[in-house]
Amino acid sequence: AQTVTQSQPEMSVQEAETVTLSCTYDTSENNYYLFWYKQPPSRQMILVIRQEAYKQQNATENRFSVNFQKAAKSFSLKISDSQLGDTAMYFCAFMKHYGGSQGNLIFGKGTKLSVKP
Amino acid sequence: NAGVTQTPKFQVLKTGQSMTLQCAQDMNHNSMYWYRQDPGMGLRLIYYSASEGTTDKGEVPNGYNVSRLNKREFSLRLESAAPSQTSVYFCASSEGQVFGNTIYFGEGSWLTVV
């Protein structure tokens, strides 16, 4: 069974600085997808970034980028130029590429990020 | 730009009561999902519908039933609510058919069972 581990329950960063959130996962699959979702206090789940395991290039979306290390089963999220609106829970999630229940995202327990002015 | 819409947003139930959470998406997505989120946890899949006319169990289906009413709508029913079902419920959708398509979530429904 797949598992996703986020080892940092809480983190804080000063506005405009850079922060990295860690995520490791365990799977025997070779093809899969990884996601970072943001959940602000409103509880809305917002997709931040996704990575296909077969792609070696790390995904980037504006100020958000990932460091995907397939052999180490590591998928960290880097937020550059942190903004107050980045304050939220961040969830790392795993999805199998094939088979099983389609759409079954396996989530980590989340990292609570606070951006301080 | 509505996306995924869930109703109600908040509900308090007594143990043993029944209720239905409604969900609709306007993105013409094939697949729809119901997740629950408990305190300090990520989301867990309750049921999903890969396409209109099909439904399947997810990780935590016990105590729930679902109906894929049409392509747009996917409801979740609690027949006899229990305190263990106190949670935040999220409906979601994706284009489906192609694995790994991004899943888009509704705003959540807060359910308390007393």
Coordinates of C-alpha atoms in Angstrom, one line a residue:
Chain A
A1 CA 0.0 0.0 0.0
Q2 CA 1.1 3.5 -0.7
T3 CA 1.9 5.9 2.1
V4 CA 2.7 9.6 2.2
T5 CA 4.7 11.2 5.0
Q6 CA 5.0 14.9 5.8
S7 CA 7.5 15.1 8.7
Q8 CA 7.0 18.8 9.4
P9 CA 3.6 19.4 11.2
E10 CA 4.2 23.2 11.3
M11 CA 6.6 25.7 9.7
S12 CA 6.9 29.4 9.6
V13 CA 8.7 31.8 7.2
Q14 CA 9.1 35.5 6.9
E15 CA 7.4 37.3 4.1
A16 CA 9.5 37.4 0.9
E17 CA 11.7 34.6 2.1
T18 CA 11.9 31.0 0.7
V19 CA 10.6 27.9 2.4
T20 CA 10.7 24.2 1.6
L21 CA 8.2 21.7 2.7
S22 CA 9.2 18.0 2.8
C23 CA 7.3 15.0 1.6
T24 CA 8.3 11.4 1.3
Y25 CA 6.3 8.5 0.0
D26 CA 6.4 4.8 -0.2
T27 CA 5.3 2.8 -3.3
S28 CA 6.3 -0.1 -5.4
E29 CA 4.8 1.5 -8.5
N30 CA 7.0 2.9 -11.2
N31 CA 4.5 5.2 -12.8
Y32 CA 2.5 7.6 -10.7
Y33 CA 1.6 11.2 -10.0
L34 CA 2.4 13.5 -7.1
F35 CA 0.5 16.6 -6.1
W36 CA 0.7 19.5 -3.7
Y37 CA -2.6 20.9 -2.5
K38 CA -3.0 24.1 -0.5
Q39 CA -5.8 24.4 2.1
P40 CA -6.3 27.9 3.5
P41 CA -8.5 28.6 6.5
S42 CA -11.5 28.6 4.2
R43 CA -10.9 24.8 3.8
Q44 CA -11.0 25.0 0.0
M45 CA -8.6 22.4 -1.5
I46 CA -6.5 24.2 -4.1
L47 CA -4.1 22.5 -6.5
V48 CA -0.6 24.0 -6.2
I49 CA 1.4 21.8 -8.5
R50 CA 1.6 18.3 -10.0
Q51 CA 4.4 16.0 -11.1
E52 CA 4.4 13.0 -13.3
A53 CA 6.8 10.4 -12.1
Y54 CA 8.0 9.6 -15.6
K55 CA 9.2 13.2 -16.1
Q56 CA 12.7 13.9 -14.9
Q57 CA 12.2 17.7 -15.1
N58 CA 10.9 19.2 -11.9
A59 CA 7.5 21.0 -12.2
T60 CA 7.3 24.7 -11.6
E61 CA 4.3 27.1 -11.3
N62 CA 5.3 30.7 -10.8
R63 CA 6.7 30.9 -7.2
F64 CA 6.2 27.2 -6.5
S65 CA 8.6 24.5 -7.6
V66 CA 9.3 20.9 -6.6
N67 CA 12.4 18.9 -6.1
F68 CA 11.4 15.4 -7.2
Q69 CA 13.9 12.7 -6.3
K70 CA 12.4 9.4 -7.6
A71 CA 15.0 7.1 -6.3
A72 CA 14.8 8.6 -2.8
K73 CA 11.0 8.8 -3.1
S74 CA 11.1 12.4 -2.1
F75 CA 8.9 15.3 -3.3
S76 CA 9.5 18.6 -1.7
L77 CA 7.8 21.9 -2.4
K78 CA 9.7 25.2 -2.5
I79 CA 7.9 28.4 -2.2
S80 CA 9.9 31.5 -3.2
D81 CA 9.1 35.1 -2.2
S82 CA 6.6 33.9 0.3
Q83 CA 3.4 36.0 0.6
L84 CA 0.9 36.4 3.4
G85 CA -1.7 34.6 1.3
D86 CA 0.5 31.5 1.2
T87 CA -0.5 30.9 4.9
A88 CA -2.3 27.5 4.7
M89 CA -2.1 23.8 5.3
Y90 CA -0.2 22.1 2.5
F91 CA -0.9 18.5 1.6
C92 CA 1.3 16.2 -0.4
A93 CA -0.6 13.5 -2.3
F94 CA 0.1 10.5 -4.4
M95 CA -2.0 8.9 -7.2
K96 CA -1.3 5.6 -9.0
H97 CA -0.9 5.8 -12.7
Y98 CA -3.1 2.8 -13.4
G99 CA -5.4 0.3 -11.8
G100 CA -7.2 0.4 -8.6
S101 CA -9.7 3.1 -7.7
Q102 CA -9.3 5.9 -10.1
G103 CA -8.8 9.2 -8.4
N104 CA -7.7 7.7 -5.1
L105 CA -5.4 10.4 -3.9
I106 CA -3.4 9.2 -0.9
F107 CA -2.7 12.3 1.3
G108 CA -0.1 13.1 3.9
K109 CA -1.2 14.6 7.2
G110 CA -0.2 18.1 6.1
T111 CA 2.2 20.9 7.0
K112 CA 0.8 24.1 8.5
L113 CA 2.7 27.0 7.0
S114 CA 2.5 30.4 8.6
V115 CA 3.9 33.4 6.7
K116 CA 4.8 36.2 9.0
P117 CA 5.0 39.9 8.1
Chain B
N1 CA -17.0 30.2 -12.7
A2 CA -18.6 27.7 -10.2
G3 CA -16.6 24.5 -10.7
V4 CA -17.7 22.1 -8.0
T5 CA -20.6 23.1 -5.8
Q6 CA -21.7 21.3 -2.6
T7 CA -24.7 21.7 -0.4
P8 CA -25.3 22.2 2.4
K9 CA -22.1 23.9 3.7
F10 CA -23.0 23.2 7.3
Q11 CA -25.2 20.6 9.0
V12 CA -25.9 19.3 12.5
L13 CA -27.5 15.9 12.8
K14 CA -28.6 13.8 15.6
T15 CA -27.4 10.2 15.9
G16 CA -29.6 8.0 13.7
Q17 CA -30.8 10.7 11.4
S18 CA -30.3 10.5 7.7
M19 CA -29.2 13.2 5.2
T20 CA -27.9 13.6 1.7
L21 CA -25.1 15.8 0.6
Q22 CA -25.5 17.2 -2.9
C23 CA -22.7 17.9 -5.4
A24 CA -22.7 19.3 -8.9
Q25 CA -20.0 20.2 -11.3
D26 CA -20.2 22.4 -14.4
M27 CA -16.8 21.4 -16.0
N28 CA -18.3 18.5 -18.0
H29 CA -16.1 16.1 -16.1
N30 CA -16.6 12.3 -16.3
S31 CA -15.4 11.3 -12.9
M32 CA -16.6 12.5 -9.5
Y33 CA -15.6 11.7 -5.9
W34 CA -16.5 12.1 -2.3
Y35 CA -13.8 12.5 0.3
R36 CA -13.8 13.1 4.0
Q37 CA -11.3 15.0 6.1
D38 CA -10.9 14.4 9.8
P39 CA -9.0 16.6 12.2
G40 CA -5.2 16.4 11.7
M41 CA -5.6 14.2 8.6
G42 CA -5.5 14.4 4.9
L43 CA -8.5 13.5 2.8
R44 CA -9.7 9.9 2.4
L45 CA -11.8 8.6 -0.5
I46 CA -15.3 7.4 0.4
Y47 CA -16.8 6.6 -3.0
Y48 CA -16.1 7.5 -6.5
S49 CA -17.9 7.4 -9.9
A50 CA -15.5 6.9 -12.8
S51 CA -18.3 7.8 -15.3
E52 CA -22.0 8.3 -15.4
G53 CA -23.8 5.2 -14.4
T54 CA -21.0 3.7 -12.3
T55 CA -20.0 3.9 -8.7
D56 CA -17.3 2.2 -6.6
K57 CA -16.1 2.1 -3.1
G58 CA -13.1 4.0 -2.0
E59 CA -11.0 3.6 1.2
V60 CA -13.7 4.4 3.8
P61 CA -17.2 3.5 2.3
N62 CA -18.9 2.0 5.4
G63 CA -22.0 3.9 6.5
Y64 CA -22.4 5.8 3.2
N65 CA -24.3 5.4 -0.1
V66 CA -23.9 7.3 -3.3
S67 CA -25.9 8.1 -6.4
R68 CA -24.6 9.4 -9.7
L69 CA -27.7 11.1 -10.8
N70 CA -26.4 12.3 -14.1
K71 CA -23.1 13.5 -15.5
R72 CA -23.2 16.7 -13.4
E73 CA -24.5 15.4 -10.1
F74 CA -23.1 13.0 -7.5
S75 CA -24.8 12.7 -4.1
L76 CA -23.6 11.2 -0.8
R77 CA -26.2 9.7 1.7
L78 CA -25.8 8.9 5.3
E79 CA -28.6 6.5 6.2
S80 CA -28.1 6.5 9.9
A81 CA -25.6 9.1 11.1
A82 CA -23.1 8.2 13.8
P83 CA -20.8 10.5 15.7
S84 CA -17.8 8.9 13.9
Q85 CA -19.1 10.5 10.7
T86 CA -18.5 14.0 12.1
S87 CA -16.2 15.4 9.5
V88 CA -15.7 17.8 6.6
Y89 CA -16.9 16.3 3.3
F90 CA -15.4 17.2 0.0
C91 CA -16.9 16.5 -3.4
A92 CA -14.5 16.5 -6.3
S93 CA -14.3 15.9 -10.0
S94 CA -11.9 15.2 -12.8
E95 CA -11.9 14.6 -16.5
G96 CA -11.4 11.0 -15.7
Q97 CA -10.6 8.2 -18.2
V98 CA -7.0 9.3 -18.3
F99 CA -5.2 8.5 -15.1
G100 CA -3.5 11.3 -13.3
N101 CA -5.9 14.0 -14.4
T102 CA -6.1 16.7 -11.9
I103 CA -8.9 16.5 -9.3
Y104 CA -10.8 19.7 -8.5
F105 CA -12.5 20.0 -5.1
G106 CA -15.6 21.8 -3.9
E107 CA -15.5 24.0 -0.8
G108 CA -16.4 21.3 1.7
S109 CA -19.4 20.5 3.8
W110 CA -19.1 20.6 7.6
L111 CA -21.1 17.8 9.2
T112 CA -21.5 17.4 13.0
V113 CA -23.3 14.4 14.4
V114 CA -24.4 14.7 18.0

